[in-house]
mmCIF file of C-alpha atoms in Angstrom:
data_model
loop_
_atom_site.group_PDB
_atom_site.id
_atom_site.type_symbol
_atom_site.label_atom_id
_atom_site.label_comp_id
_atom_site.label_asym_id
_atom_site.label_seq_id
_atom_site.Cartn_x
_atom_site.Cartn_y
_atom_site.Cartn_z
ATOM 1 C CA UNK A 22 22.358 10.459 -6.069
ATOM 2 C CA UNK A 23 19.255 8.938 -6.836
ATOM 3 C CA UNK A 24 16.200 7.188 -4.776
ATOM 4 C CA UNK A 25 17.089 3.340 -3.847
ATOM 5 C CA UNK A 26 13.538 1.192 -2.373
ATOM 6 C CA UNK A 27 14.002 -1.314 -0.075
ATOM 7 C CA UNK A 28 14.495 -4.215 -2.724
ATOM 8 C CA UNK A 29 16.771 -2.927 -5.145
ATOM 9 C CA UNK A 30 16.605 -5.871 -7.008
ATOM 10 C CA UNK A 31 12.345 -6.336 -7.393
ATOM 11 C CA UNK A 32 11.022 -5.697 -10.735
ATOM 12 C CA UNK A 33 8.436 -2.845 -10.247
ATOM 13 C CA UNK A 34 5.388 -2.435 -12.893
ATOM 14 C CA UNK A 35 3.864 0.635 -12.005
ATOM 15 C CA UNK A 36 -0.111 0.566 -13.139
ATOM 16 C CA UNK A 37 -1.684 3.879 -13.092
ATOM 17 C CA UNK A 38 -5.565 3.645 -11.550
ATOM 18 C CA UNK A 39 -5.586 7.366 -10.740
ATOM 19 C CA UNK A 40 -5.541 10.642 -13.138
ATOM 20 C CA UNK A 41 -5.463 13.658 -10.707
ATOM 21 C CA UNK A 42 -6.381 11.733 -7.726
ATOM 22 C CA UNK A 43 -9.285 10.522 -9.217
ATOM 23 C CA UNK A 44 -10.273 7.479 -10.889
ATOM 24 C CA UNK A 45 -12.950 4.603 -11.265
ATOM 25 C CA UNK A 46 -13.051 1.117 -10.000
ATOM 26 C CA UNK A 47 -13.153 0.091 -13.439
ATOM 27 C CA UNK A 48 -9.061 0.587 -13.224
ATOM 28 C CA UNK A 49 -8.448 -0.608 -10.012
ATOM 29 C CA UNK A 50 -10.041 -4.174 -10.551
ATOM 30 C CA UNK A 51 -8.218 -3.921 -14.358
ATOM 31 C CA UNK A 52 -4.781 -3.430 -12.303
ATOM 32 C CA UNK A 53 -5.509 -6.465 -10.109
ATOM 33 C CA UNK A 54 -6.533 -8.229 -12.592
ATOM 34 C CA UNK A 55 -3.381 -7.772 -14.681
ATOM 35 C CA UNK A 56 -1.412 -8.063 -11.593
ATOM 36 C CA UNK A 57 -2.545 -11.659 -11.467
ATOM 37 C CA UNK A 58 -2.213 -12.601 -14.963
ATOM 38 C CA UNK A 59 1.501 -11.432 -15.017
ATOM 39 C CA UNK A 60 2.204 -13.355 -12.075
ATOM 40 C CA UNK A 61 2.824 -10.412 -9.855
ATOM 41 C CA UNK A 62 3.177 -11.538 -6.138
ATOM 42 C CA UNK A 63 3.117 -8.264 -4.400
ATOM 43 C CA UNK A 64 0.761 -5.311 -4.871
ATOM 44 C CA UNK A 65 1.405 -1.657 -3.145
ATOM 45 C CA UNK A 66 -1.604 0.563 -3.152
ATOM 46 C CA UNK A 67 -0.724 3.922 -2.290
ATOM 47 C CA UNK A 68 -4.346 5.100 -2.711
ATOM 48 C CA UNK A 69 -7.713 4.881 -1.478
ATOM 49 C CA UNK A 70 -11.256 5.981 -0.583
ATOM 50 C CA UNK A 71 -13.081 6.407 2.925
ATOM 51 C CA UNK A 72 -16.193 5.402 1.160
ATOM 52 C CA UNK A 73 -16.710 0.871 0.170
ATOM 53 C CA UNK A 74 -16.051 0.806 -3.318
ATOM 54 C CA UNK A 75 -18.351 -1.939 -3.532
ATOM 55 C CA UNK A 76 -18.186 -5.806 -3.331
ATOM 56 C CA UNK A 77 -16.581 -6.061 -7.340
ATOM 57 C CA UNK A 78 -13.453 -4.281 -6.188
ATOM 58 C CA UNK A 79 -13.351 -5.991 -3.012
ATOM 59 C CA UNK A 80 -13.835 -9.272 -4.900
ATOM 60 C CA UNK A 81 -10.838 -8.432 -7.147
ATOM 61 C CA UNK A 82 -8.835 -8.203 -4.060
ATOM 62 C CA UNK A 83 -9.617 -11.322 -2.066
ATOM 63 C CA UNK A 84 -9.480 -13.279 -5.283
ATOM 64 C CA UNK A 85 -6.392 -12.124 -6.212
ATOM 65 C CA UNK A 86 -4.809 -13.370 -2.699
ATOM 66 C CA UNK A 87 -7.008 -16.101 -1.582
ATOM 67 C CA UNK A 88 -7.017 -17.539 -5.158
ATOM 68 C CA UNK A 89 -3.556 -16.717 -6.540
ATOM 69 C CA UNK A 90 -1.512 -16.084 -3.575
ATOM 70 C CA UNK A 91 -0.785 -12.107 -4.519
ATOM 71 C CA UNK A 92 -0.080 -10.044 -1.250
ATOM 72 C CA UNK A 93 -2.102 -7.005 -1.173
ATOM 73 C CA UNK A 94 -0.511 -4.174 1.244
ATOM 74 C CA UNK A 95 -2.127 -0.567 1.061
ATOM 75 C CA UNK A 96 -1.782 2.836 2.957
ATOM 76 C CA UNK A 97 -4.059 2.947 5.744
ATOM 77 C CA UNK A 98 -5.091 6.945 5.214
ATOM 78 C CA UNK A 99 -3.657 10.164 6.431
ATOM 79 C CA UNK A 100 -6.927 11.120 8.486
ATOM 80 C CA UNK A 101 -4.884 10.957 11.733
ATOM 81 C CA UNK A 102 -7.072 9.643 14.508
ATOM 82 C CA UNK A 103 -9.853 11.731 15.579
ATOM 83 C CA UNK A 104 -11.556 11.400 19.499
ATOM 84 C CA UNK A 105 -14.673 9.451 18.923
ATOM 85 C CA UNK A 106 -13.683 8.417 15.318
ATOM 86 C CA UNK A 107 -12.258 4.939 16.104
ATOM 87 C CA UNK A 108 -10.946 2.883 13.081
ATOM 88 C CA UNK A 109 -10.842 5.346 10.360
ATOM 89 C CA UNK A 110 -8.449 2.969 8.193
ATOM 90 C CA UNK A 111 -9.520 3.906 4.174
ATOM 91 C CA UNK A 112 -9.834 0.903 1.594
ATOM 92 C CA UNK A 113 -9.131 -0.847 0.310
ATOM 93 C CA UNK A 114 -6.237 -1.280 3.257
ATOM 94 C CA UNK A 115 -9.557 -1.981 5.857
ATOM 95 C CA UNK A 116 -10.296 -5.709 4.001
ATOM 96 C CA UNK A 117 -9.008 -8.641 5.439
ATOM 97 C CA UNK A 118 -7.043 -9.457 1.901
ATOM 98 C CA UNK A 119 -5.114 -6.025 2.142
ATOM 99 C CA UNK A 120 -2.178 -5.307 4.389
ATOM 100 C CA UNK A 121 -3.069 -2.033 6.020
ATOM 101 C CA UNK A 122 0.352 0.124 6.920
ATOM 102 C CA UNK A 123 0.312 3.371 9.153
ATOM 103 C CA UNK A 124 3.156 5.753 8.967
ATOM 104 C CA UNK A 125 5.369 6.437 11.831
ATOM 105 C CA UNK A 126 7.910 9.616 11.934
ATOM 106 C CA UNK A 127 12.096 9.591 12.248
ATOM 107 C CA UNK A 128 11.532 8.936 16.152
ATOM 108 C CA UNK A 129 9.561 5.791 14.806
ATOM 109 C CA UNK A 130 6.402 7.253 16.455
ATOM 110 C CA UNK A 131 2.965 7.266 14.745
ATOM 111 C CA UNK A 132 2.753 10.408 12.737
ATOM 112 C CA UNK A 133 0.154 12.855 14.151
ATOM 113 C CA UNK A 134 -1.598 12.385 11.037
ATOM 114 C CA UNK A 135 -1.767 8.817 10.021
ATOM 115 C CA UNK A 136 -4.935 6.889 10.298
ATOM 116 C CA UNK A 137 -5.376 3.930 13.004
ATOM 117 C CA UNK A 138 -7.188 1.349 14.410
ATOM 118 C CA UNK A 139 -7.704 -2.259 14.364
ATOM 119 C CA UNK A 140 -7.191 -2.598 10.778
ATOM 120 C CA UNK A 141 -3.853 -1.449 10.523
ATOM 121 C CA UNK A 142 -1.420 -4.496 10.840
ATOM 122 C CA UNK A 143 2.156 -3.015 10.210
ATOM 123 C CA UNK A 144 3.745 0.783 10.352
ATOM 124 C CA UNK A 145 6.586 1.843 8.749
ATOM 125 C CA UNK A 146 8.480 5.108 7.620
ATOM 126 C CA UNK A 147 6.361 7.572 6.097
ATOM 127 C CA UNK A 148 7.474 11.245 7.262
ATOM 128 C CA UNK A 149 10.071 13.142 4.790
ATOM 129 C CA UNK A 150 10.746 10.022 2.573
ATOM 130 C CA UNK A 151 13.059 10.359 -0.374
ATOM 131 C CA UNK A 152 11.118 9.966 -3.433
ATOM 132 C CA UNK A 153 10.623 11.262 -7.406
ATOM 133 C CA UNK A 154 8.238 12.839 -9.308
ATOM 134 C CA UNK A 155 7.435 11.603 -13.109
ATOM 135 C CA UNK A 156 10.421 13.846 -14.777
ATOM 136 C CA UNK A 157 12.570 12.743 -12.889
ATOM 137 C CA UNK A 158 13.229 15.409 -10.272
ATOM 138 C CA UNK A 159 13.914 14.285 -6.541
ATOM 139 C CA UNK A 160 11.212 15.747 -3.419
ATOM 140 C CA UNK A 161 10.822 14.508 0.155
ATOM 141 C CA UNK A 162 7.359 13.148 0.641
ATOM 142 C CA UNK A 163 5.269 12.143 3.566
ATOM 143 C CA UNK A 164 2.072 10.128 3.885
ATOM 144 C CA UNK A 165 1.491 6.185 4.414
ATOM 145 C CA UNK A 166 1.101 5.915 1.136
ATOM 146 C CA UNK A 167 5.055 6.519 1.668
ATOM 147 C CA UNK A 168 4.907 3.986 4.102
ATOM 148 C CA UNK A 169 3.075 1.094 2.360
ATOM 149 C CA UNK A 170 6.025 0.737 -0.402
ATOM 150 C CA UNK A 171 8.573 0.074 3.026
ATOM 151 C CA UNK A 172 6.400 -3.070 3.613
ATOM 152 C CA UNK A 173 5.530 -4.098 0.322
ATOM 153 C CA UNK A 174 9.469 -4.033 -0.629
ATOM 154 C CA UNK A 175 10.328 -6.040 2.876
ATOM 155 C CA UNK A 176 7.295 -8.525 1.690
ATOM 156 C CA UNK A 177 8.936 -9.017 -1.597
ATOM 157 C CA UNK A 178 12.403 -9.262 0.249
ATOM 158 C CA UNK A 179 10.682 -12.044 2.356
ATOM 159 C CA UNK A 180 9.519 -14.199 -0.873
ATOM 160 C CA UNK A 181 12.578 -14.188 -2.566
ATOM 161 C CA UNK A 182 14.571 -14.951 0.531
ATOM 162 C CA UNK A 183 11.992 -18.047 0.318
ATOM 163 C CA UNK A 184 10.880 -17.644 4.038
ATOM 164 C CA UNK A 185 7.807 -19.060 5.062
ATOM 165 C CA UNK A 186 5.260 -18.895 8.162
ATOM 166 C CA UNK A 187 5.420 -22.745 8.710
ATOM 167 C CA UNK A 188 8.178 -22.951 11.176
#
């Protein structure tokens, strides 16, 4: 019984930016901001806005990873791909600091409903994922913000394995 991520062993701080599905900025640059001063490497952002928040948040974000080295990965949106629509990746998974991640289904096919386009670097599960809700009771979710933990727990995998892009 129980839910198991994909590195058991990574300490996870969660930092809550959203009451209801709504929040301000105001929290989301805080949460950066205090995932860099505890020395946080990874960052999953299972939330987000089709609208900019603005060049303050997006500064939070690129500092925290072009300054201090903290890897940003987000869910890309769940606004599936309408004709004409192009790119409809939300933020802040669209900036270039921010790991975007689609979801793809059990057949590891895009789900109908996740958002694309050039933005989105990786895909991972996100359909019927085994998850649980504050109280502690057990539900199968779907969305990429059920995705984006798959990649952030492979990135911290990655780290502590000590692997490197330089060969």
């Amino acid at each position: 019984d129980g839910v198991v991520g994909v590195a058991p062993e990574a300490r996870i701080y969660a930092l809550k930016v959203l009451e209801g599905g709504t929040g301000s900025y105001s929290d989301v640059i805080a949460a950066i901001q205090w995932a860099v001063d505890n020395g946080m490497q990874v960052t999953n952002n299972s939330y987000g806005s089709s609208g900019d928040p603005g060049e303050l948040v997006k500064a939070a974000f690129d500092a925290a990873y072009y300054t201090y080295g903290v890897l940003h990965v987000a869910a890309a949106g769940n606004n599936g791909n309408p004709p004409g629509r192009g790119d409809n990746v939300i933020y802040p998974a669209r900036w270039d600091s921010v790991i975007a991640v689609a979801a793809t289904d059990e057949s590891d096919n895009r789900a109908r409903w996740s958002s694309t386009g050039l933005d989105v670097e990786l895909s991972a599960p996100g359909v019927n994922i085994n998850s649980i809700l504050p109280g502690g009771d057990y539900v199968r979710m779907s969305g990429t913000s059920m995705a984006s933990p798959h990649v952030a727990g492979t990135a911290a995998l990655v780290i502590t394995a000590g692997i490197t892009g330089n060969g």
